[in-house]
Short mmCIF file of C-alpha atoms in Angstrom, two decimals:
data_model
loop_
_atom_site.label_atom_id
_atom_site.label_comp_id
_atom_site.label_asym_id
_atom_site.label_seq_id
_atom_site.Cartn_x
_atom_site.Cartn_y
_atom_site.Cartn_z
CA MET S 1 -22.48 47.85 37.77
CA ALA S 2 -19.51 49.61 36.12
CA ALA S 3 -19.68 53.36 35.51
CA ALA S 4 -17.59 55.73 33.39
CA ILE S 5 -16.49 58.90 35.21
CA GLU S 6 -14.95 61.78 33.30
CA ILE S 7 -11.58 62.99 34.64
CA SER S 8 -11.02 66.74 34.31
CA TYR S 9 -7.79 68.68 34.74
CA PHE S 10 -7.66 72.26 35.90
CA ASN S 11 -5.26 75.08 36.60
CA SER S 12 -5.25 76.50 40.11
CA PHE S 13 -6.03 80.17 40.79
CA TRP S 14 -5.68 81.18 44.42
CA LEU S 15 -6.61 84.35 46.21
CA LYS S 16 -4.08 84.90 48.99
CA GLN S 17 -3.69 87.49 51.71
CA VAL S 18 -0.15 88.65 52.45
CA ARG S 19 -0.78 91.15 55.28
CA ASP S 20 -3.57 91.83 57.76
CA ASP S 21 -4.86 95.24 58.76
CA GLY S 22 -1.98 95.70 61.19
CA GLY S 23 0.61 95.11 58.50
CA ASP S 24 1.69 91.73 59.82
CA PRO S 25 2.34 89.07 57.16
CA VAL S 26 -0.15 86.23 57.15
CA TRP S 27 0.71 84.56 53.85
CA PRO S 28 0.15 81.82 52.79
CA ASN S 29 -2.80 80.95 55.06
CA GLY S 30 -4.72 84.18 55.52
CA TYR S 31 -8.02 83.86 57.36
CA PRO S 32 -10.59 81.29 56.22
CA TYR S 33 -13.51 82.16 54.03
CA ASN S 34 -16.75 80.19 53.86
CA ARG S 35 -18.91 80.96 50.89
CA THR S 36 -22.04 79.47 52.43
CA ILE S 37 -21.61 80.96 55.92
CA PRO S 38 -19.18 83.89 55.68
CA ILE S 39 -17.09 84.82 58.69
CA GLN S 40 -18.37 87.82 60.61
CA PRO S 41 -15.28 89.30 62.33
CA GLY S 42 -15.93 91.18 65.54
CA PRO S 43 -14.51 94.61 66.34
CA ALA S 44 -11.73 93.04 68.39
CA ASP S 45 -10.58 90.91 65.46
CA ASN S 46 -9.59 93.94 63.40
CA LEU S 47 -10.07 91.97 60.19
CA PRO S 48 -11.43 93.06 56.81
CA PRO S 49 -15.07 92.23 56.06
CA PRO S 50 -15.97 88.85 54.51
CA LEU S 51 -15.00 88.42 50.87
CA GLU S 52 -17.34 87.99 47.98
CA PRO S 53 -17.13 84.75 45.99
CA PHE S 54 -14.15 84.74 43.65
CA PRO S 55 -13.77 86.12 40.98
CA PHE S 56 -14.61 89.74 41.75
CA PRO S 57 -13.09 93.14 40.98
CA ILE S 58 -9.95 93.85 42.99
CA THR S 59 -11.51 97.10 44.20
CA ALA S 60 -14.30 95.14 45.84
CA VAL S 61 -11.98 93.38 48.24
CA ASN S 62 -11.39 96.08 50.80
CA THR S 63 -9.59 99.35 51.17
CA GLN S 64 -6.24 97.61 51.70
CA GLN S 65 -6.23 96.00 48.29
CA ASN S 66 -2.43 95.86 48.09
CA ASN S 67 -2.38 93.20 50.78
CA TRP S 68 -3.99 90.64 48.46
CA PHE S 69 -2.85 88.94 45.28
CA VAL S 70 -3.97 86.24 42.87
CA GLU S 71 -1.62 83.36 42.10
CA GLU S 72 -2.20 81.80 38.69
CA SER S 73 -0.91 78.78 36.92
CA ARG S 74 1.56 80.60 34.63
CA ILE S 75 4.88 81.65 36.07
CA ARG S 76 5.15 85.48 36.06
CA GLY S 77 1.79 85.58 34.31
CA GLY S 78 3.32 86.48 30.94
CA TYR S 79 2.00 85.35 27.57
CA ASN S 80 3.25 81.91 26.65
CA ASN S 81 5.43 81.70 29.76
CA THR S 82 6.22 78.45 31.48
CA GLN S 83 3.05 76.93 32.85
CA VAL S 84 2.59 75.12 36.15
CA ASP S 85 2.47 71.38 35.57
CA LEU S 86 -1.03 69.91 35.62
CA GLY S 87 0.05 66.73 37.42
CA VAL S 88 -1.91 63.50 37.35
CA LYS S 89 -5.69 63.22 37.70
CA ALA S 90 -6.00 66.34 39.76
CA TYR S 91 -9.77 66.28 39.96
CA ILE S 92 -12.55 63.74 39.52
CA VAL S 93 -15.98 64.93 38.49
CA GLU S 94 -18.91 62.74 39.48
CA ASP S 95 -22.11 64.15 38.07
CA GLU S 96 -24.39 62.03 40.30
CA SER S 97 -22.50 61.98 43.55
CA GLN S 98 -24.53 60.53 46.43
CA GLN S 99 -23.96 58.87 49.79
CA GLN S 100 -25.35 55.46 50.64
CA HIS S 101 -26.41 54.33 54.09
CA ARG S 102 -26.44 50.53 54.09
CA SER S 103 -27.76 49.92 57.58
CA SER S 104 -28.32 46.21 56.90
CA ALA S 105 -24.82 45.44 55.55
CA LEU S 106 -21.40 44.74 57.07
CA ILE S 107 -17.98 45.89 55.89
CA TYR S 108 -14.60 44.91 57.27
CA SER S 109 -11.11 46.35 56.85
CA GLY S 110 -7.67 44.83 56.50
CA ILE S 111 -5.96 42.85 59.24
CA PHE S 112 -4.01 43.93 62.30
CA ASN S 113 -1.05 41.80 63.34
CA SER S 114 0.59 42.94 66.55
CA ARG S 115 3.45 40.44 66.13
CA THR S 116 4.62 41.71 62.74
CA GLY S 117 3.39 45.30 63.16
CA ILE S 118 1.04 45.11 60.17
CA ASN S 119 -1.92 47.44 60.65
CA ASN S 120 -4.34 47.62 57.75
CA THR S 121 -7.42 48.46 59.80
CA ASN S 122 -7.81 51.74 57.89
CA GLN S 123 -7.85 50.04 54.48
CA PHE S 124 -11.15 49.27 52.77
CA SER S 125 -10.24 48.08 49.30
CA VAL S 126 -13.17 48.15 46.88
CA GLY S 127 -11.36 45.58 44.77
CA GLU S 128 -11.93 42.90 47.40
CA SER S 129 -15.07 41.21 48.70
CA ILE S 130 -15.21 43.03 52.04
CA THR S 131 -18.97 43.50 52.39
CA LYS S 132 -21.72 41.16 53.55
CA SER S 133 -25.36 42.10 53.29
CA THR S 134 -28.31 40.85 55.33
CA ASP S 135 -31.92 40.99 54.24
CA PRO S 136 -32.88 44.70 54.33
CA ALA S 137 -36.52 43.71 54.91
CA ASN S 138 -35.52 42.76 58.47
CA GLY S 139 -34.40 46.29 59.31
CA SER S 140 -31.06 47.72 60.32
CA ILE S 141 -28.30 45.88 62.17
CA GLN S 142 -28.41 46.94 65.83
CA LYS S 143 -25.99 44.55 67.56
CA LEU S 144 -23.09 42.23 66.71
CA TYR S 145 -21.80 39.56 69.07
CA ALA S 146 -18.88 37.23 68.31
CA GLU S 147 -19.24 33.77 69.85
CA ASP S 148 -16.43 31.29 69.29
CA THR S 149 -16.06 31.20 65.50
CA ASN S 150 -19.51 32.58 64.71
CA LEU S 151 -20.87 36.10 64.48
CA ILE S 152 -24.41 36.69 65.78
CA VAL S 153 -26.18 39.52 63.95
CA PHE S 154 -29.14 41.22 65.64
CA GLN S 155 -31.42 43.13 63.28
CA GLU S 156 -34.60 44.95 64.18
CA ASN S 157 -36.78 42.04 63.07
CA LYS S 158 -34.43 39.08 62.83
CA VAL S 159 -31.53 37.33 64.54
CA SER S 160 -28.97 35.52 62.38
CA ARG S 161 -25.58 33.89 62.71
CA ALA S 162 -22.69 34.15 60.27
CA LEU S 163 -19.69 31.88 59.97
CA ILE S 164 -16.29 33.50 60.47
CA ASP S 165 -13.38 32.41 58.23
CA LYS S 166 -15.38 29.45 56.99
CA ASP S 167 -18.41 28.58 54.91
CA ALA S 168 -20.99 25.81 54.70
CA ILE S 169 -21.74 23.61 51.72
CA TYR S 170 -25.14 21.88 51.84
CA SER S 171 -25.79 18.48 50.34
CA ALA S 172 -28.99 17.48 48.56
CA GLU S 173 -30.29 16.12 51.87
CA GLY S 174 -29.74 19.51 53.55
CA ASN S 175 -26.72 18.48 55.64
CA ALA S 176 -24.06 21.16 56.05
CA ALA S 177 -20.36 20.52 55.58
CA ILE S 178 -18.01 23.18 56.95
CA THR S 179 -15.21 24.24 54.62
CA SER S 180 -12.48 26.84 54.95
CA THR S 181 -12.62 29.98 52.86
CA GLN S 182 -10.82 33.27 52.43
CA LEU S 183 -13.98 35.17 53.25
CA VAL S 184 -13.94 36.81 56.65
CA ILE S 185 -17.73 36.62 57.04
CA GLY S 186 -19.29 33.50 55.57
CA GLN S 187 -22.87 32.51 54.97
CA ILE S 188 -25.54 34.23 57.09
CA VAL S 189 -28.15 31.81 58.48
CA PRO S 190 -31.20 33.16 60.38
CA TYR S 191 -32.49 31.65 63.61
CA SER S 192 -36.00 30.29 63.62
CA GLY S 193 -38.69 32.70 64.72
CA ASN S 194 -39.69 36.18 63.68
CA TYR S 195 -37.89 37.96 66.49
CA GLY S 196 -35.39 40.80 66.53
CA ILE S 197 -33.91 43.29 68.96
CA SER S 198 -35.98 46.25 67.66
CA LYS S 199 -33.95 49.40 68.33
CA ASN S 200 -32.85 48.49 71.85
CA PRO S 201 -29.38 46.95 71.68
CA GLU S 202 -28.83 48.20 75.25
CA SER S 203 -31.08 45.34 76.46
CA PHE S 204 -28.52 42.71 75.39
CA ALA S 205 -26.77 40.65 78.06
CA VAL S 206 -24.86 37.39 77.89
CA TYR S 207 -23.77 34.70 80.32
CA GLY S 208 -22.16 31.51 79.07
CA TYR S 209 -24.09 30.36 76.04
CA GLN S 210 -27.26 32.26 77.00
CA LYS S 211 -28.02 35.62 75.41
CA TYR S 212 -30.88 37.84 76.59
CA PHE S 213 -32.52 40.77 74.80
CA THR S 214 -35.87 42.45 74.22
CA ASP S 215 -38.05 42.92 71.17
CA LYS S 216 -40.20 45.95 71.92
CA ASP S 217 -42.03 45.76 68.61
CA ARG S 218 -43.38 42.33 69.60
CA ASN S 219 -43.72 42.96 73.36
CA ALA S 220 -41.31 40.12 74.11
CA VAL S 221 -38.24 39.42 76.24
CA LEU S 222 -36.13 36.71 74.62
CA ARG S 223 -33.37 34.23 75.38
CA LEU S 224 -31.07 32.89 72.68
CA SER S 225 -29.45 29.62 73.69
CA MET S 226 -28.44 26.23 72.32
CA ASP S 227 -32.08 25.40 71.61
CA GLY S 228 -32.74 28.61 69.68
CA ILE S 229 -34.86 31.61 70.67
CA THR S 230 -37.28 31.33 73.60
CA GLU S 231 -39.81 33.96 74.66
CA ILE S 232 -39.15 34.13 78.41
CA SER S 233 -41.60 37.00 78.89
CA SER S 234 -44.42 34.45 78.60
CA TYR S 235 -43.29 32.70 81.81
CA GLY S 236 -46.00 34.11 84.07
CA MET S 237 -45.50 37.71 82.89
CA LEU S 238 -47.18 37.80 79.49
CA ASP S 239 -49.75 40.47 80.37
CA TYR S 240 -47.23 42.58 82.24
CA PHE S 241 -44.73 42.81 79.39
CA ARG S 242 -47.47 43.26 76.83
CA ASP S 243 -48.59 46.38 78.69
CA THR S 244 -45.20 47.65 79.88
CA LEU S 245 -43.02 47.23 76.79
CA GLY S 246 -45.60 49.00 74.68
CA GLY S 247 -45.42 51.96 77.06
CA VAL S 248 -41.69 52.49 76.56
CA GLY S 249 -41.56 55.07 73.81
CA ALA S 250 -38.84 55.83 71.28
CA SER S 251 -37.05 58.04 73.81
CA GLY S 252 -37.12 55.36 76.51
CA ARG S 253 -34.49 52.75 77.27
CA MET S 254 -34.39 49.04 78.09
CA ILE S 255 -31.20 48.55 80.09
CA GLY S 256 -30.17 44.90 80.28
CA GLY S 257 -27.33 43.20 82.16
CA TYR S 258 -26.44 39.92 83.80
CA ASP S 259 -26.16 39.67 87.58
CA ILE S 260 -23.33 37.16 87.87
CA HIS S 261 -23.62 37.13 91.68
CA ASN S 262 -27.21 35.86 91.77
CA LYS S 263 -27.19 34.37 88.26
CA ASN S 264 -30.09 36.54 87.09
CA TYR S 265 -30.83 38.53 83.95
CA THR S 266 -31.63 42.08 85.10
CA LEU S 267 -33.81 44.31 82.95
CA SER S 268 -34.71 47.95 83.62
CA LEU S 269 -37.59 49.31 81.55
CA GLN S 270 -37.34 53.10 81.55
CA THR S 271 -39.89 55.38 79.93
CA THR S 272 -37.60 58.25 80.92
CA PRO S 273 -33.88 57.36 80.65
CA ALA S 274 -31.86 57.34 83.86
CA TRP S 275 -29.39 59.91 82.52
CA GLN S 276 -32.13 62.54 82.49
CA GLY S 277 -32.26 64.44 85.77
CA ASN S 278 -35.13 64.25 88.25
CA SER S 279 -36.72 61.23 86.58
CA ASP S 280 -36.52 58.54 89.26
CA SER S 281 -40.19 58.39 90.22
CA ALA S 282 -41.68 54.90 90.32
CA SER S 283 -43.88 55.66 87.31
CA THR S 284 -40.87 56.14 85.01
CA TYR S 285 -39.20 52.74 85.37
CA ALA S 286 -39.47 49.09 86.39
CA THR S 287 -36.40 46.98 87.19
CA LEU S 288 -36.89 43.22 87.45
CA THR S 289 -34.90 39.98 87.19
CA PHE S 290 -35.25 36.59 85.48
CA ASP S 291 -33.90 33.46 87.20
CA GLU S 292 -33.03 30.37 85.18
CA LEU S 293 -33.28 28.12 88.26
CA VAL S 294 -37.02 28.76 88.63
CA ASN S 295 -37.46 29.63 84.96
CA GLY S 296 -39.39 32.75 85.89
CA TRP S 297 -39.28 36.39 86.94
CA ASN S 298 -38.55 36.42 90.66
CA SER S 299 -38.25 40.02 91.86
CA PHE S 300 -38.70 43.76 91.27
CA PHE S 301 -36.11 46.28 92.46
CA THR S 302 -36.27 49.94 93.43
CA TYR S 303 -33.19 51.22 91.58
CA LYS S 304 -32.99 52.83 88.15
CA PRO S 305 -29.53 52.34 86.61
CA THR S 306 -27.90 54.02 83.65
CA PHE S 307 -25.88 50.89 82.87
CA ILE S 308 -25.40 47.48 84.50
CA THR S 309 -22.69 44.85 84.10
CA SER S 310 -20.79 42.09 85.90
CA LEU S 311 -17.08 41.50 86.34
CA LYS S 312 -15.27 38.73 88.26
CA ASN S 313 -18.28 37.56 90.28
CA LYS S 314 -19.28 41.12 91.19
CA PHE S 315 -22.35 42.97 89.98
CA TYR S 316 -22.10 46.71 89.24
CA SER S 317 -24.49 49.44 88.20
CA PHE S 318 -23.85 53.01 87.10
CA LYS S 319 -25.82 56.07 88.16
CA ASN S 320 -25.08 59.79 87.69
CA GLY S 321 -21.50 59.09 86.66
CA ALA S 322 -20.79 56.91 89.73
CA ILE S 323 -20.17 53.13 89.95
CA TYR S 324 -21.99 51.10 92.61
CA GLU S 325 -21.11 47.56 93.68
CA HIS S 326 -24.11 45.45 94.67
CA TYR S 327 -23.98 42.84 97.47
CA SER S 328 -20.88 44.66 98.77
CA ASN S 329 -21.75 44.19 102.47
CA PRO S 330 -24.02 41.14 102.84
CA GLY S 331 -23.79 41.09 106.62
CA GLY S 332 -24.29 44.82 107.08
CA SER S 333 -27.29 47.11 107.40
CA ASN S 334 -27.66 48.32 103.81
CA ARG S 335 -30.26 45.87 102.51
CA GLY S 336 -32.87 47.58 100.38
CA THR S 337 -30.64 50.64 99.97
CA PHE S 338 -29.77 51.65 96.42
CA TYR S 339 -27.79 54.79 95.58
CA GLY S 340 -28.20 55.97 99.18
CA THR S 341 -32.01 55.61 99.28
CA TYR S 342 -33.72 52.96 101.41
CA ALA S 343 -36.98 51.29 100.40
CA PRO S 344 -38.76 48.46 102.26
CA SER S 345 -39.03 45.02 100.70
CA ASN S 346 -42.48 43.62 99.98
CA ILE S 347 -43.96 40.32 98.81
CA THR S 348 -47.47 39.64 97.50
CA PHE S 349 -49.21 36.26 98.03
CA ILE S 350 -52.48 34.77 96.81
CA PHE S 351 -54.49 32.64 99.28
CA ASN S 352 -56.59 30.49 97.00
CA GLU S 353 -57.12 27.12 98.70
CA ASN S 354 -60.37 25.40 97.67
CA SER S 355 -61.10 28.24 95.29
CA SER S 356 -64.73 27.27 94.57
CA VAL S 357 -65.80 27.64 98.21
CA SER S 358 -66.71 30.98 99.79
CA LYS S 359 -64.61 31.51 102.91
CA ASN S 360 -64.13 33.87 105.82
CA PHE S 361 -60.40 34.56 106.37
CA GLN S 362 -59.97 35.16 110.12
CA THR S 363 -56.21 35.26 110.86
CA VAL S 364 -52.85 35.65 109.18
CA ASN S 365 -49.59 34.07 110.32
CA TYR S 366 -46.01 33.71 109.14
CA GLU S 367 -42.72 32.06 110.03
CA GLY S 368 -39.54 34.07 109.85
CA ASP S 369 -37.78 37.01 111.45
CA ASN S 370 -39.42 39.82 113.32
CA GLY S 371 -40.05 43.01 111.35
CA TRP S 372 -42.72 41.97 108.83
CA GLN S 373 -46.09 43.69 108.57
CA VAL S 374 -49.24 43.22 106.49
CA ASN S 375 -49.90 46.26 104.32
CA SER S 376 -53.08 44.97 102.70
CA PHE S 377 -55.37 41.94 102.83
CA VAL S 378 -58.02 42.13 100.09
CA SER S 379 -60.63 39.62 98.96
CA ASP S 380 -61.70 39.01 95.41
CA ALA S 381 -64.20 41.48 93.94
CA GLN S 382 -67.91 40.76 94.11
CA ARG S 383 -69.33 41.95 90.82
CA PHE S 384 -71.80 43.73 90.33
CA ASP S 385 -74.67 45.31 92.25
CA TYR S 386 -76.95 48.00 90.92
CA VAL S 387 -76.97 50.70 93.61
CA ASN S 388 -78.35 54.24 93.38
CA GLY S 389 -78.50 54.24 89.61
CA GLY S 390 -75.05 52.70 89.04
CA TRP S 391 -73.19 49.40 89.00
CA VAL S 392 -70.93 48.87 92.03
CA SER S 393 -68.27 46.21 92.71
CA TYR S 394 -67.44 45.27 96.32
CA ASP S 395 -64.48 43.66 98.03
CA ASP S 396 -63.48 43.11 101.66
CA THR S 397 -60.34 44.66 103.12
CA THR S 398 -58.57 44.70 106.49
CA VAL S 399 -56.68 47.34 108.39
CA GLN S 400 -52.89 47.24 108.35
CA VAL S 401 -51.36 44.60 110.62
CA PRO S 402 -48.23 46.11 112.25
CA SER S 403 -45.13 44.08 113.02
CA TYR S 404 -44.36 42.46 116.36
CA SER S 405 -42.19 45.42 117.44
CA GLN S 406 -45.03 47.96 117.31
CA THR S 407 -46.90 48.40 120.59
CA TYR S 408 -49.02 50.90 122.47
CA ASN S 409 -49.21 51.92 126.16
CA ASP S 410 -52.57 51.77 127.94
CA GLY S 411 -52.38 52.74 131.59
CA GLY S 412 -48.81 51.56 131.91
CA VAL S 413 -49.56 48.22 130.27
CA ILE S 414 -47.81 47.46 126.95
CA TYR S 415 -50.01 45.86 124.29
CA ARG S 416 -49.13 44.55 120.87
CA LEU S 417 -50.66 46.37 117.92
CA GLY S 418 -50.46 43.60 115.35
CA PHE S 419 -48.60 40.30 115.38
CA ASP S 420 -48.10 38.22 118.50
CA ARG S 421 -45.30 35.67 118.73
CA ILE S 422 -46.21 32.16 119.85
CA GLU S 423 -43.51 29.46 119.76
CA ASN S 424 -41.46 31.57 117.35
CA LYS S 425 -44.37 31.90 114.94
CA TYR S 426 -46.27 35.16 114.43
CA PHE S 427 -50.09 35.38 114.49
CA ALA S 428 -52.58 38.23 114.09
CA ASN S 429 -56.34 38.59 113.84
CA LEU S 430 -57.81 40.25 110.78
CA ILE S 431 -60.02 43.29 111.52
CA ASN S 432 -62.43 44.16 108.75
CA ASN S 433 -62.10 47.61 107.20
CA SER S 434 -64.72 47.39 104.42
CA THR S 435 -67.24 50.03 103.48
CA PRO S 436 -70.93 49.17 104.07
CA ARG S 437 -72.81 47.45 101.31
CA ASP S 438 -76.39 48.06 100.41
CA GLY S 439 -78.54 46.47 103.14
CA GLU S 440 -75.57 45.31 105.22
CA VAL S 441 -76.18 45.54 109.01
CA VAL S 442 -72.70 44.82 110.45
CA TRP S 443 -69.54 45.90 108.67
CA GLY S 444 -66.08 47.37 109.19
CA ASN S 445 -64.25 46.99 112.50
CA GLU S 446 -67.42 45.64 114.14
CA MET S 447 -66.57 42.28 112.60
CA SER S 448 -63.43 40.20 112.14
CA GLY S 449 -62.12 38.53 109.03
CA ILE S 450 -62.96 39.15 105.39
CA LYS S 451 -65.22 37.20 103.04
CA GLY S 452 -64.27 35.90 99.61
CA PHE S 453 -63.24 32.98 97.45
CA PHE S 454 -59.59 34.02 97.56
CA ALA S 455 -57.51 36.83 99.06
CA THR S 456 -54.45 38.85 98.07
CA VAL S 457 -52.07 39.78 100.87
CA THR S 458 -48.99 42.03 100.73
CA PHE S 459 -46.23 41.70 103.32
CA SER S 460 -43.47 44.30 103.74
CA THR S 461 -40.59 45.00 106.10
CA ASP S 462 -41.21 47.66 108.73
CA ASN S 463 -39.08 50.75 109.33
CA ILE S 464 -38.27 50.21 113.03
CA THR S 465 -36.96 46.62 113.35
CA ASN S 466 -33.32 46.16 112.29
CA VAL S 467 -33.71 48.64 109.42
CA GLY S 468 -31.47 47.67 106.52
CA GLY S 469 -30.59 44.35 108.12
CA PRO S 470 -31.51 40.79 107.09
CA LYS S 471 -35.13 39.70 107.55
CA GLU S 472 -36.14 36.25 106.40
CA LEU S 473 -39.66 35.14 105.57
CA TRP S 474 -40.12 31.40 105.30
CA SER S 475 -43.86 30.76 105.03
CA VAL S 476 -47.17 32.63 105.21
CA GLY S 477 -50.61 31.23 106.00
CA SER S 478 -54.19 32.10 106.99
CA ASN S 479 -56.91 30.34 108.95
CA PHE S 480 -60.38 30.48 107.46
CA VAL S 481 -63.84 28.96 107.92
CA VAL S 482 -66.20 27.99 105.15
CA SER S 483 -69.10 30.43 104.90
CA SER S 484 -72.54 28.98 105.59
CA TYR S 485 -75.60 29.87 103.51
#
């Protein structure tokens, strides 16, 4: 909408200081004066006190009033003397001046041509169509990504694509025909699905034609590919992301990056950002990866990065102003060590064969390298018994099963604590460690095995066998007998 703005001319009247308190000339600059926040000179500055807003009586300036003068628009200040020229449009008065924040719109400048030396990147001509607006109902624009000749626009609640240097004309049947145009940004077309990037553009990562990002407002991790937007957080991790993403507050971060070495999307959910000191406890972050080969989330990691990226088949992360290269020494002894801190690797399995039959798990075995131990072996919960005025749920557990390297000395004879190796396969008996149940006669280490329909077992690397070196785990199993009634 056009608006009429009144143009006013004015004559200039300046208050200038010609000398400071020491008698040194300072004209024409003087020292600055701020009407809203006056300068408060210190004793060492040796300056006059702050001025009052002009105009004011000359005696109110300071005691050294001869060091100041007023320059007016008439030469010599005489009546009807020659006047200073007004010039052209010296001042524009806008009665309703206001600033607009168009967070859902795009604006582009002139071109830059390195061959001819033309640089119009600082020109934003209002006489040209240099703006493109998205639907403000979908929130602010958080991320832009140029792919081939298209521009992908990530808003808080929507993902769209815009044509660059071309436009689309649709027929009556809905078929699009691409045509050239002078517009830099053409028609904006949204992708299907009510997904956006919320306010976490740091979660964006790209590899090839696959783009990954999070939508915290919808508790979703998403992949944008040739087939549109897919919610990859529902691949076996729906409950986890529903609970975890909601716990990342406004001050938290969702650091995303692509691991080009292992071909994984890496995501670090941080309730306390990594750049804040002393915030690396396990309760403040979770770093995990998504693998396209298995179409699922395959691992958690024990590092909390500030930023992650890939370059030339190498994967890097940043922490405390330092750059770390991952997989830098695959044959060395630094496995499980991130930023100088070692943490053992662990894997959790579910033994659930013939799930409708109650079983007694008696042993545990695995194939692989030495140096694996069983941290926990827990049966499913038996719910519920009313005991001593309250409802109690029971489950069976075992004591920790140490690795093959851990032994004890009894009278000069060396005995294994946990696993025994037989034909390059490791076996161990399960010793019950459960608390007594109401009316139970034999319990705990007086019996072997644990009872249940299924069992959850957690394996981890030990801290004495080839620490930091490679340890492979190929298969895990358990022998059980069907419980009799």
